[in-house]
mmCIF file of C-alpha atoms and ligand atoms in Angstrom:
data_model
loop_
_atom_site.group_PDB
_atom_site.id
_atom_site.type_symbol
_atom_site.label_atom_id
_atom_site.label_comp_id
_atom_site.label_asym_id
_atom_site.label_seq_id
_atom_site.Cartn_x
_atom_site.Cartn_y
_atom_site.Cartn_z
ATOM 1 C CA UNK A 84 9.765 -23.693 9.352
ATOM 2 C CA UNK A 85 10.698 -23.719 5.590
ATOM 3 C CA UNK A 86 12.450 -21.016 3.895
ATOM 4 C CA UNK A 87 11.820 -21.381 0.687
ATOM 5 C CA UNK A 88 12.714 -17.803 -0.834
ATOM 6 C CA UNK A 89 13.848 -14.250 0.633
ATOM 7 C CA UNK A 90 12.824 -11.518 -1.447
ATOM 8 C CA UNK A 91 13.332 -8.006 -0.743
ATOM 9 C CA UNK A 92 11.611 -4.507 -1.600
ATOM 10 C CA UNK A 93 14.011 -2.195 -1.664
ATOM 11 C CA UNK A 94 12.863 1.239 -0.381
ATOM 12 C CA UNK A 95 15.417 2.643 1.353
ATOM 13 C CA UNK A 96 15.229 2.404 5.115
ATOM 14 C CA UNK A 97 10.968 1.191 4.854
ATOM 15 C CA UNK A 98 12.600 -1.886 3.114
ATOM 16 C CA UNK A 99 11.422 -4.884 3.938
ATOM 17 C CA UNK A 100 11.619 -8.594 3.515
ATOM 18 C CA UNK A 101 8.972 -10.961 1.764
ATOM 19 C CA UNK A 102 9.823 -14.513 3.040
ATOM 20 C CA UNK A 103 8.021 -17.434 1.219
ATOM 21 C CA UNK A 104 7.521 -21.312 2.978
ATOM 22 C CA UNK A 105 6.094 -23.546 4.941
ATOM 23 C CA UNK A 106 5.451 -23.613 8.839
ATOM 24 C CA UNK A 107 5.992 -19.869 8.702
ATOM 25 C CA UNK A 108 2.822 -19.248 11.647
ATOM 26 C CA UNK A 109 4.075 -21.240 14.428
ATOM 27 C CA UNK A 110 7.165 -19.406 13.840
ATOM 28 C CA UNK A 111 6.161 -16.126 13.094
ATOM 29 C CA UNK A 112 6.712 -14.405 16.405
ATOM 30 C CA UNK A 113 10.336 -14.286 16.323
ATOM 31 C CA UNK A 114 10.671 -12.417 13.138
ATOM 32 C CA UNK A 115 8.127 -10.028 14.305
ATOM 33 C CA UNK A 116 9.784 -9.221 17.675
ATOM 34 C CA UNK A 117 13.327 -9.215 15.708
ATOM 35 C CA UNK A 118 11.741 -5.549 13.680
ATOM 36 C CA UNK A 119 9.385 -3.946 17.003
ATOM 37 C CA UNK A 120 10.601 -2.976 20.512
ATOM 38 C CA UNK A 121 7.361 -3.236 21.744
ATOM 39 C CA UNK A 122 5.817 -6.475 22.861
ATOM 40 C CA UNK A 123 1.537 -5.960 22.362
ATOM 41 C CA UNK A 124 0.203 -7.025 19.054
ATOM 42 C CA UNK A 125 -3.060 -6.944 17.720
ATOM 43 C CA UNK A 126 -3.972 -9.796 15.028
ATOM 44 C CA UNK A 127 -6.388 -9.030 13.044
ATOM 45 C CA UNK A 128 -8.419 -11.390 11.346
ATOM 46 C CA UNK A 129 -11.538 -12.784 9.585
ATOM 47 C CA UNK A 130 -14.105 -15.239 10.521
ATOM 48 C CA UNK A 131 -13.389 -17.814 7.887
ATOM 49 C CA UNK A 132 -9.065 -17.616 8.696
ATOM 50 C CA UNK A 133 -9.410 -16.821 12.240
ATOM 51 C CA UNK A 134 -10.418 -20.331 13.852
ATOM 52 C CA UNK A 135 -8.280 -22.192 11.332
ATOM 53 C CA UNK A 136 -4.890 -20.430 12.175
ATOM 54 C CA UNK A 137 -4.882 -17.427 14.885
ATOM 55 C CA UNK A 138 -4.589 -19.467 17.561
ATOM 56 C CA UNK A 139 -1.084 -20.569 15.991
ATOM 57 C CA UNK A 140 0.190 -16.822 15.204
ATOM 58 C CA UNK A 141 -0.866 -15.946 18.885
ATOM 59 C CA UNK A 142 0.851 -18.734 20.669
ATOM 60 C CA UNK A 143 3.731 -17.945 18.701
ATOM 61 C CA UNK A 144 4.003 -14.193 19.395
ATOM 62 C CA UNK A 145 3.170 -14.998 23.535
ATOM 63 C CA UNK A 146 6.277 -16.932 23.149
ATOM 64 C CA UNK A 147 8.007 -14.137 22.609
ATOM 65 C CA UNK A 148 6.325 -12.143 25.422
ATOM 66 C CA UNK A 149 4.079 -10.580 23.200
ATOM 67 C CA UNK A 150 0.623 -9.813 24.926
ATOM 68 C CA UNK A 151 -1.711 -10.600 21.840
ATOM 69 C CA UNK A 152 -5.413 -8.815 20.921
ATOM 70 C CA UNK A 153 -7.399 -11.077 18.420
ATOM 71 C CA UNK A 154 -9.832 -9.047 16.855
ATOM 72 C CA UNK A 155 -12.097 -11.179 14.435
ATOM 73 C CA UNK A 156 -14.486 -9.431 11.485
ATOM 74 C CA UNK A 157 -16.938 -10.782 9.843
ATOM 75 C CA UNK A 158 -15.618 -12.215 6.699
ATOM 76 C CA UNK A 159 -16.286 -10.207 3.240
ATOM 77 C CA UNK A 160 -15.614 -7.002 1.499
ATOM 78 C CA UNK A 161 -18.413 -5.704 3.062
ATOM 79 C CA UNK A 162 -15.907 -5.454 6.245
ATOM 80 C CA UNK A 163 -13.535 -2.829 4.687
ATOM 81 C CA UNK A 164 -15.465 -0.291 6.100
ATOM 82 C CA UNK A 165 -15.071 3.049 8.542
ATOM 83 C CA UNK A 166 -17.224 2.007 10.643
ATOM 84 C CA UNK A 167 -14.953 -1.697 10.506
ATOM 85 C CA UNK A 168 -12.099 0.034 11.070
ATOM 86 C CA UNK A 169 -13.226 2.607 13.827
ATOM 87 C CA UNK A 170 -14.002 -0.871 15.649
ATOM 88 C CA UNK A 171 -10.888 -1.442 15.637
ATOM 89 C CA UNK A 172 -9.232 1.599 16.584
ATOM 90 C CA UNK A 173 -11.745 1.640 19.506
ATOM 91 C CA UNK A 174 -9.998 -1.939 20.480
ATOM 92 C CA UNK A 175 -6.745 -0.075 20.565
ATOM 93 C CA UNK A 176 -7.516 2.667 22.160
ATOM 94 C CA UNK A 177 -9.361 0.593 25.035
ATOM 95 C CA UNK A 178 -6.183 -2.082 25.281
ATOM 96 C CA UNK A 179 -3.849 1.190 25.516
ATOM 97 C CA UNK A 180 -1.809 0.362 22.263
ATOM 98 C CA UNK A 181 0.716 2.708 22.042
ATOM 99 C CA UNK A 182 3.635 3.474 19.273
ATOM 100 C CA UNK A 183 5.998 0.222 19.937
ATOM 101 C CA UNK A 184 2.889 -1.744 19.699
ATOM 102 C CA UNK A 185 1.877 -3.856 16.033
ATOM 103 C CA UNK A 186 -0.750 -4.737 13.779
ATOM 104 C CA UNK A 187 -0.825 -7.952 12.071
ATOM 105 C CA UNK A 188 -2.811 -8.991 9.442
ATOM 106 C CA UNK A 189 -3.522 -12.601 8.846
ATOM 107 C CA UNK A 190 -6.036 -13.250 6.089
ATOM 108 C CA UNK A 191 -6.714 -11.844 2.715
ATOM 109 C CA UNK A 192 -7.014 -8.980 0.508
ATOM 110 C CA UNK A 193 -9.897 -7.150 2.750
ATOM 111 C CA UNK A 194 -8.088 -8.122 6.403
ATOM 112 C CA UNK A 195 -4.633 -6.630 4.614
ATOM 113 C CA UNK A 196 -6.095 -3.256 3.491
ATOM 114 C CA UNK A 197 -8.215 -3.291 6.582
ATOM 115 C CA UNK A 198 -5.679 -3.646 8.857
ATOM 116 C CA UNK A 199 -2.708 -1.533 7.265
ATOM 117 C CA UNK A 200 -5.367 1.011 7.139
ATOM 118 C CA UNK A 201 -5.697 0.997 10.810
ATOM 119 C CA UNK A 202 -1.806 0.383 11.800
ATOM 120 C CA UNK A 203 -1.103 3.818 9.670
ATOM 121 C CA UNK A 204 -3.942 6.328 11.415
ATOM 122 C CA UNK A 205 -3.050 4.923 14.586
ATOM 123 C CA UNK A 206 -1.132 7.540 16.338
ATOM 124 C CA UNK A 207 0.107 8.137 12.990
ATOM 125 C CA UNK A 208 1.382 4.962 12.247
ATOM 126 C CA UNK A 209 2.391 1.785 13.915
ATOM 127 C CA UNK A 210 4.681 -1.147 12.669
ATOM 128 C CA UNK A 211 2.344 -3.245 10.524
ATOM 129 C CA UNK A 212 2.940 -7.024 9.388
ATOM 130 C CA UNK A 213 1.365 -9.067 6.312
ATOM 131 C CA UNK A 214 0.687 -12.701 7.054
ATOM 132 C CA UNK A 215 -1.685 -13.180 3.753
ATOM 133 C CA UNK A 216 -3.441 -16.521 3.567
ATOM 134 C CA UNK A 217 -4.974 -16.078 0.299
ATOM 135 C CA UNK A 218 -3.489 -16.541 -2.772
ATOM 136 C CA UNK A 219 -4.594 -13.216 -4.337
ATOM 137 C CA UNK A 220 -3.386 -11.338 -0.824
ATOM 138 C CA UNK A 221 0.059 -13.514 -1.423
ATOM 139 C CA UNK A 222 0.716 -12.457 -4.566
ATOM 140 C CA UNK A 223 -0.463 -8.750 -4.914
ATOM 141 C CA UNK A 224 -1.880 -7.141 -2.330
ATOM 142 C CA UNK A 225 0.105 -7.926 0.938
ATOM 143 C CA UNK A 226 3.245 -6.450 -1.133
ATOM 144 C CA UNK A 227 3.722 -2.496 -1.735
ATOM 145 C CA UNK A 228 1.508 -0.878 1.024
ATOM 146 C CA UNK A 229 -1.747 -0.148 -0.765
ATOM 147 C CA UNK A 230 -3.757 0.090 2.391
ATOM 148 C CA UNK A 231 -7.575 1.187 2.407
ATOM 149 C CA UNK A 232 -10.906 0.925 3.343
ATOM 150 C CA UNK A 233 -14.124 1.667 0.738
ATOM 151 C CA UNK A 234 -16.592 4.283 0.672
ATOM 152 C CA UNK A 235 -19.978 3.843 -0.252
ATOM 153 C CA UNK A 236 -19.116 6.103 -3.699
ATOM 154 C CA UNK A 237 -15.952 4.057 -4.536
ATOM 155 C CA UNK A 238 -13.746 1.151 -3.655
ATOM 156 C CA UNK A 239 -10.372 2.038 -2.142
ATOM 157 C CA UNK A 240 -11.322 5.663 -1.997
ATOM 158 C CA UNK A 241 -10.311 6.233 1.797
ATOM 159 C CA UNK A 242 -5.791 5.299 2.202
ATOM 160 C CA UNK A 243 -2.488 5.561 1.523
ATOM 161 C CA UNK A 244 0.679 3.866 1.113
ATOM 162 C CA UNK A 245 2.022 2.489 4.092
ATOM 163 C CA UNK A 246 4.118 -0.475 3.979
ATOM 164 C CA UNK A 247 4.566 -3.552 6.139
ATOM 165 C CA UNK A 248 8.001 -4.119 7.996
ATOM 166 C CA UNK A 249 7.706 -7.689 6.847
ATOM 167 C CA UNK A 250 5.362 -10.063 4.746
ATOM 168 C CA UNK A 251 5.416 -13.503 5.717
ATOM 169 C CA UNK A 252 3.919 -16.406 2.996
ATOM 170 C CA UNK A 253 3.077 -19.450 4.900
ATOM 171 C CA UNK A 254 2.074 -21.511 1.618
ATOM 172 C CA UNK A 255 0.488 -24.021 4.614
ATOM 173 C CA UNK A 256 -2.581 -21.746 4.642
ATOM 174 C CA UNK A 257 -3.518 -22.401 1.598
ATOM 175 C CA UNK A 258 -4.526 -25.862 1.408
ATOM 176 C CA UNK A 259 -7.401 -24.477 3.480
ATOM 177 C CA UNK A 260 -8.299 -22.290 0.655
ATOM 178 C CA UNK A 261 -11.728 -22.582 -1.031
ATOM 179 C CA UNK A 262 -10.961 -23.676 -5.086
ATOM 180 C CA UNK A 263 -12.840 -20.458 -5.742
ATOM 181 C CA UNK A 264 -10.952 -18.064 -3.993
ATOM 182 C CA UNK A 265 -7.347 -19.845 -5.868
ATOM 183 C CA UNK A 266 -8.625 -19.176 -9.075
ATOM 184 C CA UNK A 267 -9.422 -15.557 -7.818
ATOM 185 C CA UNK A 268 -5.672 -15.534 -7.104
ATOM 186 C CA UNK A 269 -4.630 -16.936 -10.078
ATOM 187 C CA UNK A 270 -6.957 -13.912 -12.236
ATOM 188 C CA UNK A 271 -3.843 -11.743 -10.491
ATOM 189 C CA UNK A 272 -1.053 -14.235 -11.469
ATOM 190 C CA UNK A 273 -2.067 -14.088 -14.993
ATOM 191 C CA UNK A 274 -1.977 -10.307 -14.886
ATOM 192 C CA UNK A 275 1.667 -10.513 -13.808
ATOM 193 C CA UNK A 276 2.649 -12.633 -17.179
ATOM 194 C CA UNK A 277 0.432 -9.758 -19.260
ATOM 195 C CA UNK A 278 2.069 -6.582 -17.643
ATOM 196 C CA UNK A 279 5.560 -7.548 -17.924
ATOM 197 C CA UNK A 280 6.519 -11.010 -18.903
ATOM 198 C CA UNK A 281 5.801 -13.509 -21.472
ATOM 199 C CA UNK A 282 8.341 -15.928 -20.455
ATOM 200 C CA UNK A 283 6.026 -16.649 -17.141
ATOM 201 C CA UNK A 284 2.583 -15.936 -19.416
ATOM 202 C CA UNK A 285 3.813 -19.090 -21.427
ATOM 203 C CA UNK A 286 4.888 -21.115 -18.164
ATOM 204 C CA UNK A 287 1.228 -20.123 -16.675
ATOM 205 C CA UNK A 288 -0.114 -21.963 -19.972
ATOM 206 C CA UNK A 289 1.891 -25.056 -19.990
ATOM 207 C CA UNK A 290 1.259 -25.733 -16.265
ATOM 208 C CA UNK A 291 -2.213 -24.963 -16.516
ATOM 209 C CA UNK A 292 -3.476 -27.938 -15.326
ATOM 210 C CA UNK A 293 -1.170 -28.779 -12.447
ATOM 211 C CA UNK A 294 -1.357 -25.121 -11.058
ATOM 212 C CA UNK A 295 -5.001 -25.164 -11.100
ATOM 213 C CA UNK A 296 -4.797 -28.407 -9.148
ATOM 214 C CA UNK A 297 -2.630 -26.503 -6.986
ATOM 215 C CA UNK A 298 0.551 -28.590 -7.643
ATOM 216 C CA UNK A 299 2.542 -27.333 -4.420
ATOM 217 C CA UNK A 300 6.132 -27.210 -5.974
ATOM 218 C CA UNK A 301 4.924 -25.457 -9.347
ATOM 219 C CA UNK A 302 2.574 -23.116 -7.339
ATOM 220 C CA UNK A 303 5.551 -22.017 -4.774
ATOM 221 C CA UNK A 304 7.415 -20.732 -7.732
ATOM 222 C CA UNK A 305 4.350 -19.095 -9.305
ATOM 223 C CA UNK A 306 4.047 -17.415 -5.665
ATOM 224 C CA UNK A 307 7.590 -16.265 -5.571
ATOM 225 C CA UNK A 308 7.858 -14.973 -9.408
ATOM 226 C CA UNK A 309 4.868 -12.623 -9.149
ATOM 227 C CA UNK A 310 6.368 -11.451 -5.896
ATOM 228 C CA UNK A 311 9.354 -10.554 -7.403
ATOM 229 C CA UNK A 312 7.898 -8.484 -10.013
ATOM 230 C CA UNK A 313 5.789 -7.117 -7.212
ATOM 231 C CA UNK A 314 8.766 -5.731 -5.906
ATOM 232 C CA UNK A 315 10.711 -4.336 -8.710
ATOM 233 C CA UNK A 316 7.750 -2.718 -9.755
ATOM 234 C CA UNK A 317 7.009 -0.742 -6.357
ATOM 235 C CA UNK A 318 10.355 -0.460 -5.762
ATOM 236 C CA UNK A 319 10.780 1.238 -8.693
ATOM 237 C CA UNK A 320 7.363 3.247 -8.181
ATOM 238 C CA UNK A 321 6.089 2.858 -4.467
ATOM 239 C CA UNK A 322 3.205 5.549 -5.165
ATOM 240 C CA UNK A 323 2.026 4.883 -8.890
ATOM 241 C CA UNK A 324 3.374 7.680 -10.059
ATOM 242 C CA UNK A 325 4.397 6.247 -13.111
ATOM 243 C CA UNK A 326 4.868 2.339 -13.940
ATOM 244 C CA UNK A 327 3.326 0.671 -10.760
ATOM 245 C CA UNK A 328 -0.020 1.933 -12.664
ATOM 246 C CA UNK A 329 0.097 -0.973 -15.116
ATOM 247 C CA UNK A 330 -0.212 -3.536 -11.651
ATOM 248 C CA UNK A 331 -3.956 -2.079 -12.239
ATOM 249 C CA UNK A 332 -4.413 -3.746 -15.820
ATOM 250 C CA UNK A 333 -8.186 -4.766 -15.822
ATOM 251 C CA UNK A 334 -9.088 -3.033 -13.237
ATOM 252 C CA UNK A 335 -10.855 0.118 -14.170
ATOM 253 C CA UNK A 336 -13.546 -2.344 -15.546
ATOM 254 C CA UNK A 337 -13.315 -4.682 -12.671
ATOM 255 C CA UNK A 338 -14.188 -2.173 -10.610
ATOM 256 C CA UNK A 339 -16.906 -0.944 -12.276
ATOM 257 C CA UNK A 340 -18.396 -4.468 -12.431
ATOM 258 C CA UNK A 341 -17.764 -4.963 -8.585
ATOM 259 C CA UNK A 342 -19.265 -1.881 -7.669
ATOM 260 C CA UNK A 343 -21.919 -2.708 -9.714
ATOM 261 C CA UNK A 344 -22.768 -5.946 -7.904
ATOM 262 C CA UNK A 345 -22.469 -4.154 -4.756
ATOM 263 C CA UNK A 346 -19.745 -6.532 -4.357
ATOM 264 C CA UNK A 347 -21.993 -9.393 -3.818
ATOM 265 C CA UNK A 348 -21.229 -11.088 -7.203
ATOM 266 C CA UNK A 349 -18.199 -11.248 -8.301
ATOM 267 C CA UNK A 350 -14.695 -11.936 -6.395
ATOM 268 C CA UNK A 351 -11.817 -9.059 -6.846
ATOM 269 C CA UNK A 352 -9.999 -11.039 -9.142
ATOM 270 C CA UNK A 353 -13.085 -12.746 -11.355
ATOM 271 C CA UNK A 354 -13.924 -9.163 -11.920
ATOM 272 C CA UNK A 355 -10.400 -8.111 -13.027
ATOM 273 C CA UNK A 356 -10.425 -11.348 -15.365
ATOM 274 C CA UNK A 357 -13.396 -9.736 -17.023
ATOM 275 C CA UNK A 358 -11.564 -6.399 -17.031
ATOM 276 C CA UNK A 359 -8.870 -7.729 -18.239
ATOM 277 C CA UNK A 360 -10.415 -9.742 -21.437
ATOM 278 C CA UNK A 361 -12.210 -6.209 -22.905
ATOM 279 C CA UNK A 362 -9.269 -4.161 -22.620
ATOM 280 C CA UNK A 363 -7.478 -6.688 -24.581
ATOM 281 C CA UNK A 364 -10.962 -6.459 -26.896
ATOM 282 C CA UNK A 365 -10.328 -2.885 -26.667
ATOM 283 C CA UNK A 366 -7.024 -2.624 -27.566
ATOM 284 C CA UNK A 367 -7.439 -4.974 -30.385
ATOM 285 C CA UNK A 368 -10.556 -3.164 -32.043
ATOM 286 C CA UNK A 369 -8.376 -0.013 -31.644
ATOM 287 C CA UNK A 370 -5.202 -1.636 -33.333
ATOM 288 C CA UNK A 371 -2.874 -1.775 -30.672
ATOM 289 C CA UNK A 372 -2.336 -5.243 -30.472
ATOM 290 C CA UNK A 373 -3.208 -8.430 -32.770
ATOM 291 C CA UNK A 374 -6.447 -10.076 -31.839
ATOM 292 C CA UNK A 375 -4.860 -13.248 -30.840
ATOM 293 C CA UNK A 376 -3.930 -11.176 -27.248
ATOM 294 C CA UNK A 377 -7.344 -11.206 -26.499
ATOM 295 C CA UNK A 378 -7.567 -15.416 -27.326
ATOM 296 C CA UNK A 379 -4.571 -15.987 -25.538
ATOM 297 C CA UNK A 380 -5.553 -14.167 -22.680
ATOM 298 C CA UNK A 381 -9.319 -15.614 -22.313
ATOM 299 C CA UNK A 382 -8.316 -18.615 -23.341
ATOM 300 C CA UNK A 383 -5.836 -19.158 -20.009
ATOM 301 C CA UNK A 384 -8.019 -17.611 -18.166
ATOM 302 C CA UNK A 385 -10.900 -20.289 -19.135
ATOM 303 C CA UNK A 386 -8.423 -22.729 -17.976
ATOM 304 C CA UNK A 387 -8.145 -21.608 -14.791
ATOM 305 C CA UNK A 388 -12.231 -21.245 -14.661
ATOM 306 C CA UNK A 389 -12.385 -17.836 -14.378
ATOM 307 C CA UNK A 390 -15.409 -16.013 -15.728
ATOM 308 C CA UNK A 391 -14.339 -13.419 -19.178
ATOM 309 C CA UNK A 392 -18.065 -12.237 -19.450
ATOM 310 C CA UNK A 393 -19.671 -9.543 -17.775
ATOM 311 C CA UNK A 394 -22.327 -11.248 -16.008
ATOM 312 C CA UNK A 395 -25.655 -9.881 -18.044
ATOM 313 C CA UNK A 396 -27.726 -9.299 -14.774
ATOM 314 C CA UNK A 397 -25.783 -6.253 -13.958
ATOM 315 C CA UNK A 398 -26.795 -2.798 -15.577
ATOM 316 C CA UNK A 399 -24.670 -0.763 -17.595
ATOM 317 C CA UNK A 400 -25.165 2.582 -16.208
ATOM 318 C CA UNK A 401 -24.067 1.144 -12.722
ATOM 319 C CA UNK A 402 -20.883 -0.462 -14.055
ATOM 320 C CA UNK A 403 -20.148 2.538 -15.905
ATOM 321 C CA UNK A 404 -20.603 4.734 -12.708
ATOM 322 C CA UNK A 405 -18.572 2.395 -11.295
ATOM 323 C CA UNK A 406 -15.724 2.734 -13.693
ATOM 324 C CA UNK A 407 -15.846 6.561 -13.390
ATOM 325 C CA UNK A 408 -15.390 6.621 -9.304
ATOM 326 C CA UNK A 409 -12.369 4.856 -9.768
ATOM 327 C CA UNK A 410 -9.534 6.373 -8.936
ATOM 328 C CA UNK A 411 -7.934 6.050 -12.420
ATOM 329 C CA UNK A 412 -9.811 8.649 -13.726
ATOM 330 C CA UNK A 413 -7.892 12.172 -14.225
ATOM 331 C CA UNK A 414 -10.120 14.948 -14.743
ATOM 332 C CA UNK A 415 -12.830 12.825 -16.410
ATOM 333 C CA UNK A 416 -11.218 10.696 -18.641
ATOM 334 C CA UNK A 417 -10.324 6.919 -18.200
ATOM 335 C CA UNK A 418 -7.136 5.604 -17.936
ATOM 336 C CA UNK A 419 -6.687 2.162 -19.226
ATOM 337 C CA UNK A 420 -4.054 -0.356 -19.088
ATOM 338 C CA UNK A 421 -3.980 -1.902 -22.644
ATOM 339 C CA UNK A 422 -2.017 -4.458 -24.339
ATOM 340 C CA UNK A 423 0.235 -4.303 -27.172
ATOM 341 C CA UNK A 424 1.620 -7.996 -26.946
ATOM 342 C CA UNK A 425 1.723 -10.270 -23.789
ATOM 343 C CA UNK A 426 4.440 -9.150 -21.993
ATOM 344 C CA UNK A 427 3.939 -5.308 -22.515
ATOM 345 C CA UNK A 428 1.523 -2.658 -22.004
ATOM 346 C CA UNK A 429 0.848 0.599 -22.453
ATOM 347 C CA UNK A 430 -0.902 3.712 -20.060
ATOM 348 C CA UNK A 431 -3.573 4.887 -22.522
ATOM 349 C CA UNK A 432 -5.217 8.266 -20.686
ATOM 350 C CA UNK A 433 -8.063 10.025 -22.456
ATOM 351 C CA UNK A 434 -10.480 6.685 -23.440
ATOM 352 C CA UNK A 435 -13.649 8.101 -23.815
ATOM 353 C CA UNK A 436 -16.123 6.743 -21.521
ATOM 354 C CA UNK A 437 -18.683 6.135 -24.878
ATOM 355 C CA UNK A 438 -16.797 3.923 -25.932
ATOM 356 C CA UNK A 439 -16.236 1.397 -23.226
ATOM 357 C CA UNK A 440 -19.878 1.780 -22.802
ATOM 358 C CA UNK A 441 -20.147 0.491 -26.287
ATOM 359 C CA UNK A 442 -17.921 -2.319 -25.162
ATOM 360 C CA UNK A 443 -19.743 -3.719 -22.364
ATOM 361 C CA UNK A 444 -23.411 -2.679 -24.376
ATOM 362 C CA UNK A 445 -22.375 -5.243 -26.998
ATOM 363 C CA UNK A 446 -21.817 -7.945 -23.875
ATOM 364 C CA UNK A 447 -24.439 -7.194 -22.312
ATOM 365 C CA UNK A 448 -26.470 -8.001 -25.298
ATOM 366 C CA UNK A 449 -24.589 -10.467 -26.843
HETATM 367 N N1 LIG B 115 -2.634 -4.139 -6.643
HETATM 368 C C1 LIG B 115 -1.967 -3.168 -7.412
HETATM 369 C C2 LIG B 115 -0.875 -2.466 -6.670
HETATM 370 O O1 LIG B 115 -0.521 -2.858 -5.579
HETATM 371 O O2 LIG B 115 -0.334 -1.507 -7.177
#
């Protein structure tokens, strides 16, 4: 194993480490059995990571006396369900996993939220680990506890905050990785360099090429910079009661489009790119911010392949039903995350929903 980087978010005694490197899975099960006093884990994982690396994460945890569960879903969003994660419960329940026991999830955004959503009903909560082999699940969503399943009337609806005792980035994993599901990653990474620094926005440009090629050395410190601004943020504001809610920049829209494609067309983070290229339009038509936000934002996010049009086979009203299940909306209204320059944004409550209609009418038709 390869330490490459130790980061920490700080919350008090639920802090917890993020380690970045390589060989981290056949090593994994001595970190884990440094932070539980059980020794019965349950990995939980998909069927597209599953038979490339759980057999690696088990071995390691039996070699720690760790008696190990595997349970395998079928890959998808379509498996952050109830009914998915009743499943699993029911595994739990049947193997007699009690409160020393752990969760693990190894795989990406949907076996993270899946899983953390399960480790924190269990008996009200059992120790939880991230092992994220995605690079969107590395670089967002295995950090800061946002834990869910989706209901049929909105994505994310049914969670909380619960965080892991540990997230461990084996940067191994994603070699593996379809080129699709990096640039769905890298949607997140370029998100990071909007919210809250330029500095990186710029480095993103100028290493375009290599980090879409997936140069290992530049993409390791890509992987580690967003994760430090991952932490500050939720250290800062575990529960989005304030600032964390700019980490959702382009995605009141982005949900709205994956609802609308019964999330069958676009990926998380190909949506969000979309989101995020109208509420720069938005915020330029309304004078926040110069129009060259919105070109500098599309225009690195064309680099990295990503689509910044709303697919014109999906239908307005749906995406705007979409938008208004989210969970950004406060007593009606939308709450958008808009630019003002790259590098800052502002919380804008009170949009009215007319006129992001208008916004995605005109791209629908354009
Ligand atoms: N993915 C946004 C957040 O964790 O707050």
């Amino acid at each position: 194993m390869t330490v490459l980087k130790e980061l920490e978010v700080a919350l008090g005694v639920r802090s917890y480490e993020i380690c970045i490197g390589t060989g981290i899975l056949a090593d994994c099960g001595g970190r884990i059995a440094n932070l539980v006093k059980g020794r019965q884990a349950a990995v939980i994982t998909d069927s597209n990571v599953g038979p490339l690396h759980a057999r690696t994460v088990q071995e390691s945890l039996e070699q720690q006396g760790f008696a190990v569960t595997v349970v395998t879903i079928p890959a998808g969003e379509s498996s952050k369900s109830w009914q998915q994660a009743e499943q699993i419960l029911t595994v739990l329940l049947e193997q007699k996993f009690h409160r020393d026991s752990c969760v693990i999830a190894l795989g990406g955004g949907v076996v993270g939220d899946l899983a953390g959503f399960v480790a924190s009903v269990y008996q009200r909560g059992i120790a939880f680990f991230q092992i994220p082999t995605s690079l969107l699940a590395q670089v967002d969503s295995s950090v800061g506890g946002k834990v869910a399943v989706n209901h049929a009337l909105g994505k994310n609806m049914i969670g909380a905050f619960y965080q892991p005792r540990l997230v461990l980035i084996d940067l191994d994993t994603l070699q593996t990785l379809e080129q699709r599901h990096w640039q769905n990653g890298l949607a997140e990474v370029v998100k990071y360099g909007v919210i809250y620094d330029a500095a990186f926005f710029h480095d993103l440009q100028t290493h375009s090429a290599a980090i879409l090629r997936r140069d290992v050395a530049i993409s390791a410190e890509m992987i580690a910079r967003c994760c430090q601004l991952k932490a500050e943020v939720v250290a800062l504001d575990e529960t989005e009661g304030g600032v964390r809610a700019k980490l959702n920049y382009g995605h009141t829209i982005g949900h709205g489009l994956e609802l609308a494609g019964h999330y069958q067309g676009y990926l998380h983070g190909e949506a969000v790119a979309v989101g995020m290229v109208l509420a720069a339009r938005y915020a330029a038509q309304s004078g926040m911010c110069d129009p060259a936000v919105e070109a500098e934002i599309k225009a690195l996010l064309q680099q990295f392949q990503l689509p910044v049009q709303v697919d014109k086979a999906l239908a307005l009203d749906e995406i705007v039903n979409g938008m208004l299940l989210d969970k950004k909306v406060q007593d009606g209204q939308l709450v958008f995350i808009l630019p003002e320059a790259i590098g800052h944004v502002k919380i804008v409550k009170g949009i009215p929903q007319d006129v992001i209609a208008d916004l995605l009418r005109e791209e629908l038709h354009a």
